[in-house]
Short mmCIF file of C-alpha atoms (C1' of nucleotides) in Angstrom, two decimals:
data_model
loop_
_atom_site.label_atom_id
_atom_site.label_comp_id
_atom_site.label_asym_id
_atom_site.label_seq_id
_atom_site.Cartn_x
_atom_site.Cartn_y
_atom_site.Cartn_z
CA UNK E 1291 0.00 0.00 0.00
CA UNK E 1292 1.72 3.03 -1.46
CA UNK E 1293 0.57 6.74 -1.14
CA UNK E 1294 -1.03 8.27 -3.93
CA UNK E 1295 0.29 11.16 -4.05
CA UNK E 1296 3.73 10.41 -3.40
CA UNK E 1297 3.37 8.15 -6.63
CA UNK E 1298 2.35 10.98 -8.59
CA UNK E 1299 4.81 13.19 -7.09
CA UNK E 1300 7.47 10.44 -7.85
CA UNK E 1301 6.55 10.88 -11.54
CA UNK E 1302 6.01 15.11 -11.42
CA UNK E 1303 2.21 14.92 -11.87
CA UNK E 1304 0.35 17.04 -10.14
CA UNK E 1305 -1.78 16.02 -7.92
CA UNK E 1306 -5.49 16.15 -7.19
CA UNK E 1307 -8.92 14.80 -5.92
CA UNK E 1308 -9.52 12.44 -9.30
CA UNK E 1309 -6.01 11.50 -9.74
CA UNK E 1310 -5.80 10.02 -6.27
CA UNK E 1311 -9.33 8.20 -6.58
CA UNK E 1312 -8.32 6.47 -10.28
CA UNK E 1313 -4.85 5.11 -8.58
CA UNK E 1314 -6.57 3.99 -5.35
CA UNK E 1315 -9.38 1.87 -7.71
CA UNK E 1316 -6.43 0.84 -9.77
CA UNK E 1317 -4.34 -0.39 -6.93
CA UNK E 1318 -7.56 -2.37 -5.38
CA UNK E 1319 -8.14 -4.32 -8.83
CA UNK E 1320 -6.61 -7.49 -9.78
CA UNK E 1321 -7.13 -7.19 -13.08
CA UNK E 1322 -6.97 -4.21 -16.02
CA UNK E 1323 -9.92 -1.91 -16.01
CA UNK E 1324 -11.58 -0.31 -18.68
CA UNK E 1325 -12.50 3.89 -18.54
CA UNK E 1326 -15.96 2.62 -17.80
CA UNK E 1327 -15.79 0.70 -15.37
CA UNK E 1328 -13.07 3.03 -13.79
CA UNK E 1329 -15.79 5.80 -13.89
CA UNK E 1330 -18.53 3.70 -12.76
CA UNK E 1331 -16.58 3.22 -9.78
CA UNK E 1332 -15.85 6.52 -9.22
CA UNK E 1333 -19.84 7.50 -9.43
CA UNK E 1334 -20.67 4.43 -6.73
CA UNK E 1335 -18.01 6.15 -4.59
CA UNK E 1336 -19.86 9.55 -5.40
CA UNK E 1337 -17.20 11.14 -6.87
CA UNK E 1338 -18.46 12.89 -9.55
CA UNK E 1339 -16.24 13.20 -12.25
CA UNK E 1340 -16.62 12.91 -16.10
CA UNK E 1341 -15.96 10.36 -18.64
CA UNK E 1342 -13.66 12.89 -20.38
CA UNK E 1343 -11.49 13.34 -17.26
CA UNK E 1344 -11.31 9.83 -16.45
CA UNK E 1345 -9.59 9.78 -20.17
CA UNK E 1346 -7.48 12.31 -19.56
CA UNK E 1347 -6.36 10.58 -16.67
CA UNK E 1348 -5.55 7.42 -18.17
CA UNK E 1349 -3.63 9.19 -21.09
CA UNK E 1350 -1.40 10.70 -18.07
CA UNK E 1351 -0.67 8.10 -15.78
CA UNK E 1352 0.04 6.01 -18.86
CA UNK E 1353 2.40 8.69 -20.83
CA UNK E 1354 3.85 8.58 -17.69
CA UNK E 1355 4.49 5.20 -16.71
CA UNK E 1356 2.63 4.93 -13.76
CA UNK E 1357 -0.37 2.34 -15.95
CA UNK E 1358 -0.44 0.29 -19.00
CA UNK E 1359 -2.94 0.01 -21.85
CA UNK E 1360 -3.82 -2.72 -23.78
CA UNK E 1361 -6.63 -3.79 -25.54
CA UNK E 1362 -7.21 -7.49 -25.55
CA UNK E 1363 -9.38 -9.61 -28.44
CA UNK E 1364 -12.90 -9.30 -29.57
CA UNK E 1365 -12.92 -6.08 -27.15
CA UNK E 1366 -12.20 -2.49 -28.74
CA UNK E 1367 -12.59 -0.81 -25.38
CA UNK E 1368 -8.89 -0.12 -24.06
CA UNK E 1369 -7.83 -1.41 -20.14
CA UNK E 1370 -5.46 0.03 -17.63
CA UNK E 1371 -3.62 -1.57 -14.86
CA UNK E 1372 -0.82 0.00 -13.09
CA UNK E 1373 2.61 -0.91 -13.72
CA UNK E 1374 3.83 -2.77 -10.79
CA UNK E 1375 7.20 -4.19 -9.96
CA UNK E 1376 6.03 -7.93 -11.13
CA UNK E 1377 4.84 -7.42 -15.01
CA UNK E 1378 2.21 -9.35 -15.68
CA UNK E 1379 0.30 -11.57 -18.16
CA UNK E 1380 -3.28 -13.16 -18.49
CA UNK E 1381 -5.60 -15.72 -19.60
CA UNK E 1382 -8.52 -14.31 -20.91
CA UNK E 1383 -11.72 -16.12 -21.32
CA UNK E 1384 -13.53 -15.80 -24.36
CA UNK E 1385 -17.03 -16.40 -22.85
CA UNK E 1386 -16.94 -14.50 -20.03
CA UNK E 1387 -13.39 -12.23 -21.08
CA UNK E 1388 -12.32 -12.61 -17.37
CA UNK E 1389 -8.72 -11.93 -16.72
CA UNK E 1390 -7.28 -14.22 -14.75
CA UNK E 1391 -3.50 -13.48 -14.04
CA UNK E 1392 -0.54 -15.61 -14.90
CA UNK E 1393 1.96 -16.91 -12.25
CA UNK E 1394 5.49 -15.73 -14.34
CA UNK E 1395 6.60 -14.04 -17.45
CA UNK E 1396 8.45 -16.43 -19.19
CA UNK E 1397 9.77 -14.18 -22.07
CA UNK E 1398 13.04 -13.04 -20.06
CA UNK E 1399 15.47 -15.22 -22.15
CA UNK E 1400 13.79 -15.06 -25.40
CA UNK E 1401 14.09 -11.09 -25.46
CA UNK E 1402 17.91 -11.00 -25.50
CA UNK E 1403 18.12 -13.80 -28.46
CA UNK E 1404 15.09 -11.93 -30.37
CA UNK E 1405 16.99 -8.83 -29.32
CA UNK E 1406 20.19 -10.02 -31.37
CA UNK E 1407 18.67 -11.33 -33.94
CA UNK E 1408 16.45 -8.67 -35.10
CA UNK E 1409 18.51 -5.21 -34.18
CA UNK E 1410 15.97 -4.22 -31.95
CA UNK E 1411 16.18 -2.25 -28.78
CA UNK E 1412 13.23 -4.03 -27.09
CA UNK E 1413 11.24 -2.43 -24.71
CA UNK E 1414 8.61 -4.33 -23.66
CA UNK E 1415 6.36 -7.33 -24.84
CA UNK E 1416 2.64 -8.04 -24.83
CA UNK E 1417 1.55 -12.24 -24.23
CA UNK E 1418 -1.83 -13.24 -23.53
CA UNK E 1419 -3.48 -16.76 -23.81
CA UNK E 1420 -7.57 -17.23 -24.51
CA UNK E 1421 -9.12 -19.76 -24.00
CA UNK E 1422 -12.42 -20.93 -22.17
CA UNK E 1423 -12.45 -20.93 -18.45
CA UNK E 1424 -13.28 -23.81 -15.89
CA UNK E 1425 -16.85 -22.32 -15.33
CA UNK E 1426 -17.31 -21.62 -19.21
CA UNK E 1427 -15.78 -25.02 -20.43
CA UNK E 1428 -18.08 -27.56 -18.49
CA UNK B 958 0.73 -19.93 -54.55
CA UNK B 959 -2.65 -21.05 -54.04
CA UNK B 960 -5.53 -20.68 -55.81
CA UNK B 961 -7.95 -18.03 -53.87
CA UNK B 962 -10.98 -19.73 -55.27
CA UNK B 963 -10.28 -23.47 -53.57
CA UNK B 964 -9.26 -21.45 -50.28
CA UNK B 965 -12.94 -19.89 -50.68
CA UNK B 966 -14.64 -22.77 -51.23
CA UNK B 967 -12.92 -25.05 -49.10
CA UNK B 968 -14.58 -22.85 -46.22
CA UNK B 969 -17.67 -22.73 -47.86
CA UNK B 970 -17.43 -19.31 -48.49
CA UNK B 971 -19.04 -18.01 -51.73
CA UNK B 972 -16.49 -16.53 -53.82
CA UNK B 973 -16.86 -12.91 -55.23
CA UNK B 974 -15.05 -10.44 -57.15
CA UNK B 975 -14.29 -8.76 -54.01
CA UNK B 976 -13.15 -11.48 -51.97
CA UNK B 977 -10.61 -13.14 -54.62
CA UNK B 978 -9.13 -9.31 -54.49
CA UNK B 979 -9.08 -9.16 -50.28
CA UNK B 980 -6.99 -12.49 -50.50
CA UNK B 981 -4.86 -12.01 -53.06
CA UNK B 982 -3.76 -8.56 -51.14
CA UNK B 983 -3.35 -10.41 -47.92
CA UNK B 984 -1.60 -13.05 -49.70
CA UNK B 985 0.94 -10.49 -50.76
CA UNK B 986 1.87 -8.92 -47.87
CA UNK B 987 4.17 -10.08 -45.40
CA UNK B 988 2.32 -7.62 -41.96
CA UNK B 989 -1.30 -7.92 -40.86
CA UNK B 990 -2.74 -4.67 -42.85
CA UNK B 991 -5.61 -2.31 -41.50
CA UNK B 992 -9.29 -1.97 -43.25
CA UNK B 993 -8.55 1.27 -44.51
CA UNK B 994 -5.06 -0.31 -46.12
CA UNK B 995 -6.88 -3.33 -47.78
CA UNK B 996 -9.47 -0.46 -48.84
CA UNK B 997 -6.70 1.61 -50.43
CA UNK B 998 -5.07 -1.12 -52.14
CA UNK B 999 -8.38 -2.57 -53.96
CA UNK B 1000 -9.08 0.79 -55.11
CA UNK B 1001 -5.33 1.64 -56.71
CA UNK B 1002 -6.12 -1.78 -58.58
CA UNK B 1003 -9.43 0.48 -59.73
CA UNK B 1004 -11.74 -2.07 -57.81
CA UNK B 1005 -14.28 0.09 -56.47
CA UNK B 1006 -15.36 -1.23 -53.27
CA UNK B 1007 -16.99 0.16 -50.84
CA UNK B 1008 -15.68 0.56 -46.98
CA UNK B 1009 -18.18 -1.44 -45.54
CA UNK B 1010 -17.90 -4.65 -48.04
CA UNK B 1011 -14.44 -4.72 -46.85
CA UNK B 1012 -15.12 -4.91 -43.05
CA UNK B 1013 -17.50 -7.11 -43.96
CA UNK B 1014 -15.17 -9.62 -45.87
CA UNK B 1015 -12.56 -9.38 -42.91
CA UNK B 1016 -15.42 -10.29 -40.78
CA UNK B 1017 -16.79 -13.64 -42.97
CA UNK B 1018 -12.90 -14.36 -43.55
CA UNK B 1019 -12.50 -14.23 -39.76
CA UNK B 1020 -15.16 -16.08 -38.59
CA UNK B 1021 -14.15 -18.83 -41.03
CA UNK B 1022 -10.30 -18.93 -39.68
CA UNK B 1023 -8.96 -17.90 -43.24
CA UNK B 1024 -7.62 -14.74 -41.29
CA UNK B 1025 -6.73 -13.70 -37.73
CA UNK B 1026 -7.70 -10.37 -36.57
CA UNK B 1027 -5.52 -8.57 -34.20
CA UNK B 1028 -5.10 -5.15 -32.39
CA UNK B 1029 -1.46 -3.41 -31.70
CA UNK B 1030 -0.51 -1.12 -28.33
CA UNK B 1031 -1.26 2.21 -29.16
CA UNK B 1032 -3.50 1.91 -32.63
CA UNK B 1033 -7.35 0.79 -32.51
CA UNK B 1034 -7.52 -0.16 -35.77
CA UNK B 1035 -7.50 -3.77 -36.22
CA UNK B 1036 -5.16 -5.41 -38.46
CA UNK B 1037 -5.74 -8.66 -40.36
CA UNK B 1038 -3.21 -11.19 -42.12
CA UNK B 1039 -3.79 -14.61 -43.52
CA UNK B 1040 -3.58 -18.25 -41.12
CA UNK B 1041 -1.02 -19.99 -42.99
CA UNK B 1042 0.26 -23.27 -42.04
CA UNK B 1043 3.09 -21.40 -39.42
CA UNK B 1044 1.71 -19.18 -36.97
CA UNK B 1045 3.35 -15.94 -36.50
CA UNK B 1046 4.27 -13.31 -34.11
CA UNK B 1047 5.90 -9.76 -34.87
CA UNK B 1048 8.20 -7.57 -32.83
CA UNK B 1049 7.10 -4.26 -33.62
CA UNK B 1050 8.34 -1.03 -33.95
CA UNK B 1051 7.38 2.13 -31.56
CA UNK B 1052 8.17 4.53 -33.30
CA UNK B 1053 7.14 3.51 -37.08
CA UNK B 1054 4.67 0.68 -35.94
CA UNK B 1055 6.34 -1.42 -38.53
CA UNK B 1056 5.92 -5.39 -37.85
CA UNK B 1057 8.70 -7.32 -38.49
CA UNK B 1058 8.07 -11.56 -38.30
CA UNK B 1059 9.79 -13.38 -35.51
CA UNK B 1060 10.82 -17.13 -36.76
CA UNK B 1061 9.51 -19.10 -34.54
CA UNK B 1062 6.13 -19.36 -32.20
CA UNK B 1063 8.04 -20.57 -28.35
CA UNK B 1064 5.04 -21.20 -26.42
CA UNK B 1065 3.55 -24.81 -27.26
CA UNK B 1066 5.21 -25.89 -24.15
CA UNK B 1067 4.10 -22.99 -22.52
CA UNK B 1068 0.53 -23.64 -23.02
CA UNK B 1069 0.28 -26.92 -22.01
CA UNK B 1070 1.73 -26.34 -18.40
CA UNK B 1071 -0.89 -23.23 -18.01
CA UNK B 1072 -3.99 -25.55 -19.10
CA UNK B 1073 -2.87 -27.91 -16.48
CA UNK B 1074 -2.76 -25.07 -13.78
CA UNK B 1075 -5.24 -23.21 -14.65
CA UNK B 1076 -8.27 -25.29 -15.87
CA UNK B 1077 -8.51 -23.66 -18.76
CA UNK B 1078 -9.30 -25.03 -22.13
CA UNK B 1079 -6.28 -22.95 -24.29
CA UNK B 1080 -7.30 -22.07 -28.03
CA UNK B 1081 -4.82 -19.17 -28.40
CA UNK B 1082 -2.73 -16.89 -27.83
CA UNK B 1083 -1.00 -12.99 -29.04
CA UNK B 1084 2.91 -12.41 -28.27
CA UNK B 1085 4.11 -9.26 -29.42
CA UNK B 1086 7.16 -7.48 -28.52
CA UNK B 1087 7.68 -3.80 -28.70
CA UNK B 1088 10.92 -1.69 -29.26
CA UNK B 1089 12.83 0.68 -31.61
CA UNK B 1090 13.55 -1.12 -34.86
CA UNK B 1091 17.29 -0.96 -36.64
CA UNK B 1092 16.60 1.85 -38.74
CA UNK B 1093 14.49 4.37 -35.54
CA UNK B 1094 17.31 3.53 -32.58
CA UNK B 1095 20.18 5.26 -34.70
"C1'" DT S 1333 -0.27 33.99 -10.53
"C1'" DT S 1334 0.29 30.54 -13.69
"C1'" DG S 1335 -0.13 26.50 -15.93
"C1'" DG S 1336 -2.09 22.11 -15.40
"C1'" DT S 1337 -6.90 19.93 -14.57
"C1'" DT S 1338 -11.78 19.53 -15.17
"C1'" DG S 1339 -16.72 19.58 -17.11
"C1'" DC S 1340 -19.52 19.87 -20.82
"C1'" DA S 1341 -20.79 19.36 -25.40
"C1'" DA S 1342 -19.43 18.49 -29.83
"C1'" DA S 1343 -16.53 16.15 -32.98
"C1'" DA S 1344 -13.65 12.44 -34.51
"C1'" DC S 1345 -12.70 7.88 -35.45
"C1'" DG S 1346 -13.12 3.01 -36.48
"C1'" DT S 1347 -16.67 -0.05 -37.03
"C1'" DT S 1348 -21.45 -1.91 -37.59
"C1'" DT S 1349 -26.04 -2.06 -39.43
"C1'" DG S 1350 -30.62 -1.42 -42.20
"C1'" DC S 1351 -32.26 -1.61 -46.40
"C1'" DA S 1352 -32.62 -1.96 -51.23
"C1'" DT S 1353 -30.13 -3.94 -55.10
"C1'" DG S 1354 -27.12 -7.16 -57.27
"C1'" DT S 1355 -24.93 -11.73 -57.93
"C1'" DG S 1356 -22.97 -16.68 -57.23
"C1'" DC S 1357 -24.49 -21.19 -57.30
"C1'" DG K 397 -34.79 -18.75 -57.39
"C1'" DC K 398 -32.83 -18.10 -53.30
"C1'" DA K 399 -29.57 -17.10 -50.15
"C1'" DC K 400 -25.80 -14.52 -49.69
"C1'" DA K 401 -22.83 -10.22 -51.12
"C1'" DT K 402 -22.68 -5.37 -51.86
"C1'" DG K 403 -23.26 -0.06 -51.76
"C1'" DC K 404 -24.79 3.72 -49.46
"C1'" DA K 405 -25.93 6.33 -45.66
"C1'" DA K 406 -26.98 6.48 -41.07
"C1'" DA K 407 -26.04 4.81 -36.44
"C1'" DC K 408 -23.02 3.16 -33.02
"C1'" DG K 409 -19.56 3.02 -29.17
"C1'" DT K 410 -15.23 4.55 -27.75
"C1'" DT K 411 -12.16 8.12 -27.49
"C1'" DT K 412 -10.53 12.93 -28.35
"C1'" DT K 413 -10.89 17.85 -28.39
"C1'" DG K 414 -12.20 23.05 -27.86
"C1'" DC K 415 -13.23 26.14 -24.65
"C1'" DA K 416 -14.27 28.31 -20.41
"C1'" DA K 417 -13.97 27.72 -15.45
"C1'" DC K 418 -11.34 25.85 -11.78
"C1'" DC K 419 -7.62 24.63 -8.70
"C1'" DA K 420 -2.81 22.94 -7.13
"C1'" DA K 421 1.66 24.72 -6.51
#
DNA sequence: TTGGTTGCAAAACGTTTGCATGTGC
DNA sequence: GCACATGCAAACGTTTTGCAACCAA
């Protein structure tokens, strides 16, 4: 448990009311959130904020390295999660598109060899798995 | 080389004008390409097509696993390439977005040992790797 | 005080859909 | 002939933006 504002100090973002709220629902999920659901959490806490803002928010903490984005399959609607010291990947179910986190990242290794092989400078990777879940597959 | 007409019918897909065109384009190219690329490239052949005939045909080829459909970090617009017989993955490039193949897929071992601890069924998966490309790091 | 943050409404963007027409089989 | 494919325009859902008011530093 970290304290939002030091966070956003850390990272020279100023601070305020909304900012704090998004990280604390971010650091309470277990899974990325879309803007929607981020906002509908912010209304059930009565914070009344609007969809706009919680976009701008998301563009900041994410140009800023404090979230990720991604977008995952059959879903056009963007999620953020913050960037914690652990990266980490998911399997997604394609009934219910639950996010279900994976133990490790096992692409340490394979970065350096892709690395030399290809001339990149890489910076970061993106792995997910689908598939149906144990309550969708019975 | 094959012929786009078998590939059609060998889904059961009716063959048109239109379609024979999408495949032959996809067949071409070596990246997933956008809608709006696939657009522009029927219509500098002078096939007038319209926008929504070719969402349309990415959707039927889709749905009948003649192409795979895919979203990159930081662009909504889906991209689409061909299933041939070796699955791909790209490392691609953040600052001109272009995709360059990786040889090999490494996670058919991978998959297996996340079924078994997870319960779920596996019938995918996206790798992607991000960095700056030979040609943007200088 | 000053520049970043917010709310609101409108616009932008990629994508989907309804409907009438055309076409493969 | 009939089901499916297409063109066009309108609708859709997500995201972005312009502008005026607000607020953190």
């Amino acid at each position: 448990m970290f304290k939002k504002g030091n966070l956003l100090e850390l990272k020279s973002c100023r601070t305020s009311k909304n900012r704090k709220a998004v990280l604390d629902i971010l650091e309470k999920s277990k899974n990325p959130l879309t803007v929607d659901c981020i906002y509908n959490r912010l209304r059930e806490k009565k914070e009344t904020v609007s969809i706009s803002t919680v976009y701008r928010i998301m563009e900041k903490l994410t140009s800023n390295n404090i979230t990720s984005k991604s977008i995952i399959m059959d879903d056009k609607k963007a999620r953020y999660e913050l960037i914690r010291d652990d990266h980490k990947h998911y399997i997604i179910c394609i009934k219910c598109n639950q996010m279900t986190p994976l133990e490790n990242c096992p692409l340490g290794e394979l970065e350096k060899s892709i690395s030399m092989a290809t001339g990149f400078n890489i910076t970061g990777h993106k792995l997910e798995l689908y598939g149906e879940c144990s309550s969708c597959n019975k």
